[in-house]
Amino acid sequence: MHPAIPISMVFLGCCSNVVFLELIVSEHPGAGNIITFMQFLFVAVEGFIFTVKFGTKKSAIPLKVYGFMVMFFFVVQVINNYAFIFKIPMTLHIIFRAGSLIASLVLGVFILKRKYPLSKYLSVILITIGICACTWASADSHVIDEKDEDNFVFNYILGVGVLVLSLFLTARMGIYQETIYREYGKHPKESLFFNHALPLPGFLLVASDIYSHISIFNQSDPVGLISLGLSVPKMWLFLAGNVITQYICIRSVFILTTECSALTVTLVVTLRKFASLILSIVYFKNPFTLLHWFGAACVFIGTFIFTEVLPLKTKAVEKKKQ
């Protein structure tokens, strides 16, 4: 497959997913559990049919090894969506998730005892400045009553704390995956299935919340599907769009890892996040001040420095000339 196809699908799937996610959480900020559950269920069903062949194909990595990874993956996905309960803006959510390199470097130093060149630390400083600037700007852009000011500040701090926790859990999960893949080899399709299938019983802990949102979604305004001659509550259409585009996004990134280098994948994913940010600002008219732009620029420039895109490209050109 030509790399242009998965790259296009990454942008199409992931950016569309952000639109559907914001359509849902803008009306129901607490819908994170039902969103996560439906995403997990969809990927698990697809993987059960096409990856493990209805359970007939033996896993390359022992199931007990997946336990720790699954726990991390489940918690990260749940708390990422849980942050919306604290009215965290989508723009800040996107920028925070683009700053995952900070946590990766910090844990790499303390857990793996790795040493990094000065450019890596410079990039992390830039990303940190960018996230701090966007966090401050997002808090400052909210218009609130004086009565609700203390409550808003408390909830906002909690929301930012949830996003920070998510960053470090994601980085820790990445380190654990790295050690597993080093021992058993890379099996991304299998890992994708088990990471989504094994945590499904965990949603019993939030079953009441999922059920309440099923009722809420059922009561949303109906949308007529003329070609099918029926109407569907709009929130279910938004959720279906979110689940399908999330699957396209995940699968496209997976295909991209098989067609391109890790550096190219990182570059594409970073650019996709920037495109999602612009889309969220323009389409949903989210407030974005000069301080937001400064912060976003720091985050993405820091990411490019971290991945050494420009130096590596220069080296590649020099090698070709030789």
Short mmCIF file of C-alpha atoms in Angstrom, two decimals:
data_model
loop_
_atom_site.label_atom_id
_atom_site.label_comp_id
_atom_site.label_asym_id
_atom_site.label_seq_id
_atom_site.Cartn_x
_atom_site.Cartn_y
_atom_site.Cartn_z
CA MET A 1 0.00 0.00 0.00
CA HIS A 2 1.27 3.46 -0.89
CA PRO A 3 2.04 5.45 2.32
CA ALA A 4 -0.16 8.33 1.09
CA ILE A 5 -3.25 6.16 1.67
CA PRO A 6 -2.76 5.42 5.41
CA ILE A 7 -1.51 8.99 5.98
CA SER A 8 -4.71 10.34 4.42
CA MET A 9 -6.80 7.92 6.50
CA VAL A 10 -5.02 9.00 9.70
CA PHE A 11 -5.98 12.62 9.06
CA LEU A 12 -9.51 11.74 7.94
CA GLY A 13 -10.25 9.27 10.74
CA CYS A 14 -8.56 11.02 13.66
CA CYS A 15 -9.70 14.56 12.80
CA SER A 16 -13.29 13.38 12.21
CA ASN A 17 -13.15 11.56 15.53
CA VAL A 18 -12.32 14.80 17.34
CA VAL A 19 -15.35 16.47 15.71
CA PHE A 20 -17.74 13.72 16.82
CA LEU A 21 -16.19 13.67 20.29
CA GLU A 22 -16.68 17.40 20.73
CA LEU A 23 -20.26 17.18 19.42
CA ILE A 24 -20.98 14.68 22.20
CA VAL A 25 -19.12 16.24 25.14
CA SER A 26 -20.31 19.76 24.33
CA GLU A 27 -23.85 18.57 25.19
CA HIS A 28 -23.01 15.85 27.73
CA PRO A 29 -19.55 16.33 29.32
CA GLY A 30 -20.07 13.22 31.49
CA ALA A 31 -20.51 10.86 28.52
CA GLY A 32 -16.92 9.64 28.66
CA ASN A 33 -17.76 6.18 30.00
CA ILE A 34 -20.28 5.29 27.31
CA ILE A 35 -17.94 6.63 24.60
CA THR A 36 -15.01 4.56 25.89
CA PHE A 37 -17.16 1.45 26.35
CA MET A 38 -18.54 1.55 22.80
CA GLN A 39 -15.05 2.12 21.36
CA PHE A 40 -13.67 -0.85 23.30
CA LEU A 41 -16.61 -3.08 22.37
CA PHE A 42 -16.35 -2.29 18.66
CA VAL A 43 -12.59 -2.98 18.46
CA ALA A 44 -12.95 -6.12 20.61
CA VAL A 45 -15.68 -7.58 18.38
CA GLU A 46 -13.70 -6.81 15.21
CA GLY A 47 -10.55 -8.32 16.71
CA PHE A 48 -12.38 -11.43 17.93
CA ILE A 49 -13.54 -12.11 14.36
CA PHE A 50 -10.52 -11.10 12.30
CA THR A 51 -7.50 -11.25 14.65
CA VAL A 52 -8.02 -14.25 16.97
CA LYS A 53 -10.40 -16.01 14.53
CA PHE A 54 -13.22 -16.53 17.05
CA GLY A 55 -10.72 -17.64 19.70
CA THR A 56 -9.09 -20.36 17.58
CA LYS A 57 -5.78 -18.53 17.13
CA LYS A 58 -3.35 -18.78 20.03
CA SER A 59 -1.87 -15.52 21.30
CA ALA A 60 1.83 -14.91 20.67
CA ILE A 61 2.15 -13.10 24.01
CA PRO A 62 0.88 -14.92 27.15
CA LEU A 63 -2.42 -13.56 28.47
CA LYS A 64 -1.00 -13.05 31.97
CA VAL A 65 1.57 -10.65 30.49
CA TYR A 66 -1.23 -8.54 29.06
CA GLY A 67 -2.73 -8.00 32.52
CA PHE A 68 -0.55 -5.05 33.55
CA MET A 69 -0.71 -3.44 30.10
CA VAL A 70 -4.49 -3.78 29.94
CA MET A 71 -4.87 -2.16 33.35
CA PHE A 72 -2.86 0.86 32.19
CA PHE A 73 -4.66 1.09 28.85
CA PHE A 74 -8.12 0.89 30.43
CA VAL A 75 -7.40 3.52 33.08
CA VAL A 76 -5.79 5.91 30.57
CA GLN A 77 -8.72 5.73 28.16
CA VAL A 78 -11.30 6.23 30.91
CA ILE A 79 -9.61 9.17 32.61
CA ASN A 80 -8.85 10.88 29.28
CA ASN A 81 -12.58 11.17 28.63
CA TYR A 82 -13.32 11.75 32.33
CA ALA A 83 -11.42 15.05 32.11
CA PHE A 84 -14.34 16.56 30.17
CA ILE A 85 -16.50 16.37 33.30
CA PHE A 86 -14.33 19.17 34.71
CA LYS A 87 -15.14 21.32 31.64
CA ILE A 88 -11.65 21.00 30.17
CA PRO A 89 -11.75 22.62 26.68
CA MET A 90 -11.16 20.32 23.73
CA THR A 91 -8.29 22.54 22.54
CA LEU A 92 -6.44 22.12 25.86
CA HIS A 93 -7.19 18.38 25.79
CA ILE A 94 -5.53 18.06 22.35
CA ILE A 95 -2.49 20.12 23.36
CA PHE A 96 -1.99 18.11 26.56
CA ARG A 97 -2.05 14.82 24.69
CA ALA A 98 0.50 16.23 22.25
CA GLY A 99 2.79 16.77 25.23
CA SER A 100 3.20 13.07 26.06
CA LEU A 101 6.93 13.32 25.24
CA ILE A 102 7.48 15.12 28.56
CA ALA A 103 6.31 12.14 30.59
CA SER A 104 8.18 9.71 28.33
CA LEU A 105 11.48 11.52 28.89
CA VAL A 106 10.99 11.91 32.65
CA LEU A 107 10.12 8.24 33.16
CA GLY A 108 12.90 7.22 30.77
CA VAL A 109 15.40 8.99 33.02
CA PHE A 110 14.06 7.70 36.36
CA ILE A 111 12.92 4.18 35.43
CA LEU A 112 15.14 3.14 32.51
CA LYS A 113 18.11 5.28 33.66
CA ARG A 114 18.50 6.63 30.13
CA LYS A 115 20.59 9.65 29.19
CA TYR A 116 19.35 12.05 26.53
CA PRO A 117 21.12 14.74 24.48
CA LEU A 118 20.62 18.40 25.30
CA SER A 119 18.16 18.83 22.39
CA LYS A 120 15.72 16.43 24.08
CA TYR A 121 15.70 18.47 27.28
CA LEU A 122 15.30 21.68 25.28
CA SER A 123 12.29 20.21 23.50
CA VAL A 124 10.71 19.14 26.80
CA ILE A 125 11.22 22.64 28.25
CA LEU A 126 9.48 24.12 25.18
CA ILE A 127 6.60 21.64 25.44
CA THR A 128 6.23 22.33 29.17
CA ILE A 129 6.16 26.12 28.58
CA GLY A 130 3.58 25.59 25.83
CA ILE A 131 1.28 23.46 27.96
CA CYS A 132 1.53 25.85 30.91
CA ALA A 133 0.72 28.80 28.63
CA CYS A 134 -2.32 27.04 27.13
CA THR A 135 -3.52 25.92 30.57
CA TRP A 136 -3.34 29.48 31.86
CA ALA A 137 -4.98 30.92 28.74
CA SER A 138 -7.82 28.35 28.81
CA ALA A 139 -8.59 29.10 32.44
CA ASP A 140 -8.45 32.83 31.82
CA SER A 141 -10.80 32.61 28.80
CA HIS A 142 -13.70 31.18 30.80
CA VAL A 143 -16.44 33.64 31.67
CA ILE A 144 -17.82 32.69 35.09
CA ASP A 145 -19.94 34.23 37.82
CA GLU A 146 -18.22 35.37 40.98
CA LYS A 147 -20.31 32.83 42.96
CA ASP A 148 -18.95 29.95 40.89
CA GLU A 149 -15.34 31.17 40.73
CA ASP A 150 -14.02 29.00 43.59
CA ASN A 151 -15.86 25.95 42.29
CA PHE A 152 -14.53 26.55 38.76
CA VAL A 153 -10.92 26.91 39.93
CA PHE A 154 -11.18 23.70 41.99
CA ASN A 155 -12.70 21.71 39.11
CA TYR A 156 -10.23 23.14 36.60
CA ILE A 157 -7.26 22.16 38.77
CA LEU A 158 -8.74 18.65 39.11
CA GLY A 159 -9.23 18.43 35.34
CA VAL A 160 -5.64 19.48 34.62
CA GLY A 161 -4.46 17.02 37.28
CA VAL A 162 -6.36 14.22 35.50
CA LEU A 163 -4.68 15.11 32.20
CA VAL A 164 -1.23 15.14 33.83
CA LEU A 165 -1.92 11.74 35.41
CA SER A 166 -3.02 10.43 32.02
CA LEU A 167 0.24 11.62 30.43
CA PHE A 168 2.42 9.76 32.92
CA LEU A 169 0.30 6.60 32.88
CA THR A 170 0.50 6.58 29.07
CA ALA A 171 4.28 6.95 29.23
CA ARG A 172 4.54 4.17 31.82
CA MET A 173 2.40 1.93 29.63
CA GLY A 174 4.72 2.67 26.71
CA ILE A 175 7.75 1.58 28.74
CA TYR A 176 5.99 -1.64 29.75
CA GLN A 177 5.02 -2.34 26.13
CA GLU A 178 8.62 -1.76 25.08
CA THR A 179 9.88 -4.41 27.50
CA ILE A 180 7.18 -6.88 26.41
CA TYR A 181 7.85 -6.39 22.70
CA ARG A 182 11.58 -6.80 23.30
CA GLU A 183 10.96 -10.23 24.84
CA TYR A 184 8.08 -11.56 22.72
CA GLY A 185 8.32 -9.51 19.52
CA LYS A 186 5.87 -6.95 18.15
CA HIS A 187 2.28 -8.09 17.67
CA PRO A 188 0.32 -4.82 17.39
CA LYS A 189 -2.94 -6.31 16.03
CA GLU A 190 -3.04 -8.87 18.82
CA SER A 191 -2.20 -6.22 21.43
CA LEU A 192 -4.91 -3.96 20.05
CA PHE A 193 -7.49 -6.73 20.46
CA PHE A 194 -6.52 -7.79 23.99
CA ASN A 195 -6.13 -4.19 25.17
CA HIS A 196 -9.76 -3.61 24.19
CA ALA A 197 -11.30 -7.02 24.96
CA LEU A 198 -9.85 -7.86 28.38
CA PRO A 199 -10.91 -4.58 30.08
CA LEU A 200 -14.59 -4.96 29.07
CA PRO A 201 -15.63 -6.50 32.44
CA GLY A 202 -14.17 -3.39 34.11
CA PHE A 203 -17.01 -1.33 32.69
CA LEU A 204 -19.34 -3.08 35.15
CA LEU A 205 -17.92 -0.63 37.70
CA VAL A 206 -19.50 2.24 35.75
CA ALA A 207 -22.50 0.32 34.40
CA SER A 208 -25.00 2.65 36.11
CA ASP A 209 -23.41 5.69 34.46
CA ILE A 210 -23.42 3.97 31.05
CA TYR A 211 -27.08 3.00 31.49
CA SER A 212 -28.07 6.54 32.49
CA HIS A 213 -26.41 7.93 29.37
CA ILE A 214 -28.18 5.35 27.22
CA SER A 215 -31.43 6.86 28.51
CA ILE A 216 -30.13 10.39 27.92
CA PHE A 217 -29.05 9.54 24.37
CA ASN A 218 -32.43 7.92 23.64
CA GLN A 219 -34.14 11.19 24.58
CA SER A 220 -32.01 13.38 22.31
CA ASP A 221 -33.55 15.06 19.27
CA PRO A 222 -34.34 12.58 16.47
CA VAL A 223 -32.62 12.88 13.10
CA GLY A 224 -34.44 11.55 10.05
CA LEU A 225 -32.61 9.09 7.83
CA ILE A 226 -34.58 9.59 4.63
CA SER A 227 -32.95 6.74 2.69
CA LEU A 228 -33.84 4.23 5.43
CA GLY A 229 -37.21 5.74 6.23
CA LEU A 230 -36.57 6.04 9.98
CA SER A 231 -35.29 8.49 12.59
CA VAL A 232 -32.49 8.02 15.11
CA PRO A 233 -31.66 10.11 18.21
CA LYS A 234 -28.82 12.40 17.18
CA MET A 235 -26.56 11.45 20.10
CA TRP A 236 -26.49 7.85 18.87
CA LEU A 237 -25.47 9.07 15.42
CA PHE A 238 -22.69 11.16 16.97
CA LEU A 239 -21.56 8.15 19.04
CA ALA A 240 -21.60 5.83 16.01
CA GLY A 241 -19.53 8.38 14.09
CA ASN A 242 -17.08 8.65 16.99
CA VAL A 243 -16.66 4.87 17.32
CA ILE A 244 -16.20 4.25 13.59
CA THR A 245 -13.76 7.13 13.07
CA GLN A 246 -11.81 6.05 16.18
CA TYR A 247 -11.43 2.60 14.62
CA ILE A 248 -10.31 4.11 11.30
CA CYS A 249 -7.81 6.27 13.18
CA ILE A 250 -6.33 3.35 15.15
CA ARG A 251 -6.17 1.01 12.16
CA SER A 252 -4.61 3.67 9.92
CA VAL A 253 -1.86 4.37 12.46
CA PHE A 254 -1.22 0.61 12.64
CA ILE A 255 -0.95 0.34 8.85
CA LEU A 256 1.32 3.38 8.80
CA THR A 257 3.73 1.70 11.26
CA THR A 258 4.12 -1.17 8.78
CA GLU A 259 4.67 1.12 5.77
CA CYS A 260 6.82 3.93 7.21
CA SER A 261 9.57 4.56 9.73
CA ALA A 262 8.79 5.33 13.38
CA LEU A 263 9.94 8.92 12.77
CA THR A 264 7.45 9.36 9.93
CA VAL A 265 4.66 7.94 12.07
CA THR A 266 5.49 10.36 14.90
CA LEU A 267 5.57 13.28 12.46
CA VAL A 268 2.21 12.33 10.91
CA VAL A 269 0.53 11.85 14.31
CA THR A 270 1.90 15.21 15.54
CA LEU A 271 0.67 17.03 12.42
CA ARG A 272 -2.68 15.30 12.81
CA LYS A 273 -3.01 16.64 16.34
CA PHE A 274 -2.23 20.13 15.08
CA ALA A 275 -4.87 19.74 12.34
CA SER A 276 -7.39 18.58 14.97
CA LEU A 277 -6.56 21.64 17.05
CA ILE A 278 -7.16 24.01 14.12
CA LEU A 279 -10.39 22.18 13.25
CA SER A 280 -11.66 22.47 16.81
CA ILE A 281 -10.90 26.21 16.86
CA VAL A 282 -12.51 26.98 13.49
CA TYR A 283 -15.46 24.57 13.40
CA PHE A 284 -16.59 24.92 17.02
CA LYS A 285 -15.43 28.54 17.43
CA ASN A 286 -13.48 27.66 20.56
CA PRO A 287 -11.70 30.62 22.17
CA PHE A 288 -8.06 30.74 21.12
CA THR A 289 -6.01 33.74 22.17
CA LEU A 290 -2.49 34.82 21.28
CA LEU A 291 -1.31 33.03 24.41
CA HIS A 292 -2.96 29.85 23.13
CA TRP A 293 -1.15 30.22 19.81
CA PHE A 294 2.16 30.82 21.59
CA GLY A 295 1.64 27.73 23.74
CA ALA A 296 0.58 25.55 20.80
CA ALA A 297 3.61 26.69 18.79
CA CYS A 298 5.94 25.80 21.68
CA VAL A 299 4.38 22.32 21.99
CA PHE A 300 4.64 21.45 18.33
CA ILE A 301 8.09 22.99 17.77
CA GLY A 302 9.30 21.11 20.84
CA THR A 303 7.85 17.90 19.40
CA PHE A 304 9.69 18.40 16.11
CA ILE A 305 12.95 19.03 17.98
CA PHE A 306 12.42 15.89 20.09
CA THR A 307 11.82 13.67 17.06
CA GLU A 308 14.84 15.20 15.27
CA VAL A 309 12.84 15.56 12.06
CA LEU A 310 14.99 18.29 10.50
CA PRO A 311 18.44 16.88 11.39
CA LEU A 312 17.49 13.37 10.28
CA LYS A 313 16.11 14.64 6.99
CA THR A 314 19.34 16.53 6.38
CA LYS A 315 21.39 13.40 7.07
CA ALA A 316 19.20 11.37 4.74
CA VAL A 317 19.73 13.91 1.94
CA GLU A 318 23.49 13.88 2.50
CA LYS A 319 23.59 10.07 2.32
CA LYS A 320 21.71 10.09 -0.97
CA LYS A 321 24.16 12.60 -2.44
CA GLN A 322 27.07 10.36 -1.44
#
